[in-house]
Short mmCIF file of C-alpha atoms in Angstrom, two decimals:
data_model
loop_
_atom_site.label_atom_id
_atom_site.label_comp_id
_atom_site.label_asym_id
_atom_site.label_seq_id
_atom_site.Cartn_x
_atom_site.Cartn_y
_atom_site.Cartn_z
CA GLU A 244 -0.38 -122.70 -95.05
CA VAL A 245 3.06 -124.22 -94.39
CA GLN A 246 4.79 -122.82 -91.30
CA LEU A 247 8.08 -123.57 -89.62
CA GLN A 248 8.92 -121.48 -86.59
CA ALA A 249 12.24 -121.79 -84.75
CA SER A 250 12.49 -120.66 -81.10
CA GLY A 251 14.53 -121.14 -78.07
CA GLY A 252 17.63 -119.04 -78.85
CA GLY A 253 19.30 -116.84 -76.36
CA SER A 254 22.57 -115.88 -74.85
CA VAL A 255 24.76 -118.36 -72.97
CA GLN A 256 28.32 -118.67 -71.81
CA ALA A 257 30.67 -121.10 -73.41
CA GLY A 258 30.06 -124.58 -72.15
CA GLY A 259 26.38 -123.94 -71.68
CA SER A 260 23.35 -125.53 -73.26
CA LEU A 261 20.34 -124.49 -75.18
CA THR A 262 17.37 -126.36 -76.77
CA LEU A 263 15.87 -125.03 -79.94
CA SER A 264 12.44 -125.99 -81.16
CA CYS A 265 11.06 -125.98 -84.71
CA ALA A 266 7.30 -126.05 -84.62
CA THR A 267 5.80 -127.03 -87.99
CA SER A 268 2.35 -127.12 -89.54
CA GLY A 269 0.66 -127.26 -92.91
CA PHE A 270 2.37 -130.37 -94.31
CA LYS A 271 2.48 -134.12 -93.68
CA PHE A 272 5.26 -134.25 -91.03
CA ASP A 273 6.10 -137.89 -91.54
CA ASP A 274 6.94 -137.41 -95.25
CA TYR A 275 9.70 -134.94 -94.62
CA ASN A 276 13.33 -134.53 -93.49
CA ILE A 277 13.83 -131.47 -91.31
CA GLY A 278 17.13 -129.65 -91.43
CA TRP A 279 18.69 -127.23 -88.97
CA PHE A 280 20.78 -124.53 -90.47
CA ARG A 281 22.79 -121.68 -89.04
CA GLN A 282 24.31 -118.51 -90.42
CA ALA A 283 26.85 -116.44 -88.64
CA PRO A 284 27.53 -112.83 -89.55
CA GLY A 285 29.62 -112.63 -92.69
CA LYS A 286 29.45 -116.37 -93.24
CA GLN A 287 27.54 -118.73 -95.51
CA ARG A 288 24.54 -120.65 -94.39
CA GLU A 289 25.67 -123.99 -92.91
CA GLY A 290 23.59 -127.14 -92.49
CA VAL A 291 24.31 -128.51 -89.06
CA SER A 292 21.93 -131.44 -88.75
CA CYS A 293 19.05 -133.35 -90.30
CA ILE A 294 16.37 -135.69 -89.15
CA ARG A 295 14.31 -137.98 -91.27
CA ILE A 296 10.95 -137.94 -89.48
CA SER A 297 9.71 -141.33 -90.71
CA ASP A 298 12.49 -143.31 -89.00
CA THR A 299 14.39 -140.60 -87.00
CA TYR A 300 17.60 -141.14 -89.04
CA THR A 301 19.93 -138.39 -88.16
CA VAL A 302 22.90 -136.69 -89.65
CA TYR A 303 25.32 -134.07 -88.10
CA GLY A 304 28.01 -131.80 -89.34
CA ASP A 305 31.43 -132.47 -87.93
CA SER A 306 31.51 -129.10 -86.17
CA VAL A 307 28.53 -130.13 -83.98
CA LYS A 308 28.70 -133.88 -83.76
CA ASP A 309 28.78 -135.24 -80.21
CA ARG A 310 27.57 -131.85 -78.89
CA PHE A 311 24.24 -131.34 -80.66
CA THR A 312 21.32 -133.78 -80.71
CA VAL A 313 18.32 -133.55 -83.11
CA SER A 314 15.03 -135.16 -82.19
CA SER A 315 11.34 -135.04 -83.23
CA ASP A 316 7.96 -135.29 -81.60
CA LYS A 317 5.42 -136.54 -84.09
CA ALA A 318 2.51 -135.76 -81.78
CA LYS A 319 3.51 -132.06 -81.76
CA ASN A 320 4.94 -131.87 -85.35
CA THR A 321 8.01 -130.38 -83.75
CA VAL A 322 11.77 -130.96 -84.16
CA TYR A 323 14.23 -130.12 -81.43
CA LEU A 324 17.93 -129.33 -81.43
CA GLN A 325 19.63 -129.92 -78.07
CA MET A 326 22.89 -128.04 -78.02
CA ASN A 327 25.48 -128.79 -75.36
CA SER A 328 28.95 -127.64 -74.71
CA LEU A 329 28.37 -124.51 -76.71
CA LYS A 330 31.31 -122.58 -78.13
CA PRO A 331 31.64 -118.92 -79.24
CA GLU A 332 31.89 -120.21 -82.82
CA ASP A 333 28.37 -121.61 -82.52
CA THR A 334 27.04 -118.07 -82.47
CA ALA A 335 24.66 -117.68 -85.32
CA VAL A 336 21.01 -117.37 -86.35
CA TYR A 337 19.57 -120.88 -86.35
CA SER A 338 16.65 -121.83 -88.54
CA CYS A 339 14.82 -125.01 -89.66
CA ALA A 340 13.63 -126.00 -93.05
CA THR A 341 11.98 -128.90 -95.01
CA GLU A 342 15.34 -129.61 -96.56
CA CYS A 343 18.65 -130.96 -95.50
CA SER A 344 22.18 -130.16 -96.54
CA VAL A 345 24.91 -131.55 -94.21
CA ARG A 346 28.53 -132.18 -94.94
CA ASN A 347 30.78 -134.17 -92.66
CA HIS A 348 33.84 -136.37 -92.87
CA LEU A 349 31.65 -139.16 -94.32
CA GLY A 350 30.45 -137.07 -97.20
CA SER A 351 27.34 -135.04 -97.82
CA TYR A 352 23.63 -135.65 -97.16
CA SER A 353 21.08 -133.62 -99.03
CA TRP A 354 17.37 -133.99 -99.20
CA MET A 355 14.55 -131.89 -100.48
CA LYS A 356 11.05 -132.67 -101.66
CA GLU A 357 10.56 -131.06 -105.16
CA GLY A 358 8.29 -128.08 -104.96
CA ALA A 359 8.14 -128.25 -101.16
CA ASP A 360 11.14 -126.23 -99.95
CA TYR A 361 10.04 -124.30 -96.91
CA ARG A 362 12.16 -122.28 -94.49
CA GLY A 363 11.26 -120.69 -91.19
CA GLN A 364 12.39 -117.59 -89.44
CA GLY A 365 15.49 -118.00 -87.40
CA THR A 366 16.34 -117.70 -83.78
CA LEU A 367 19.58 -116.02 -82.58
CA VAL A 368 22.05 -118.00 -80.42
CA THR A 369 24.88 -116.01 -78.85
CA VAL A 370 27.71 -117.80 -77.05
CA SER A 371 30.11 -115.66 -75.07
CA SER A 372 33.57 -116.73 -73.96
#
């Protein structure tokens, strides 16, 4: 059974930091890209970052670049999202998935393995001003 479980959310003040974890199981971790997404109330789901597990190639959205860092631990089949300098506009439910969809000033990066689109439950991040 494929599972992705995001955790680590919470409430922080603006300028603070949080680290989210995405624990995965049930698929060959090295063969996938893992994307982090967020959805704020009343807004569309937004892809914020992506990591290609095989070579740790990473992509970030412009709104989080230089503040967020995505990484992976192959021994634990886990992906992390280190979030620094958090802003109130970062408030959202964050989730991870076996797909990527990130847009930035360089263009767009999308990845999905056909027939293997899995998404996990999200974790709430609240940033107060």
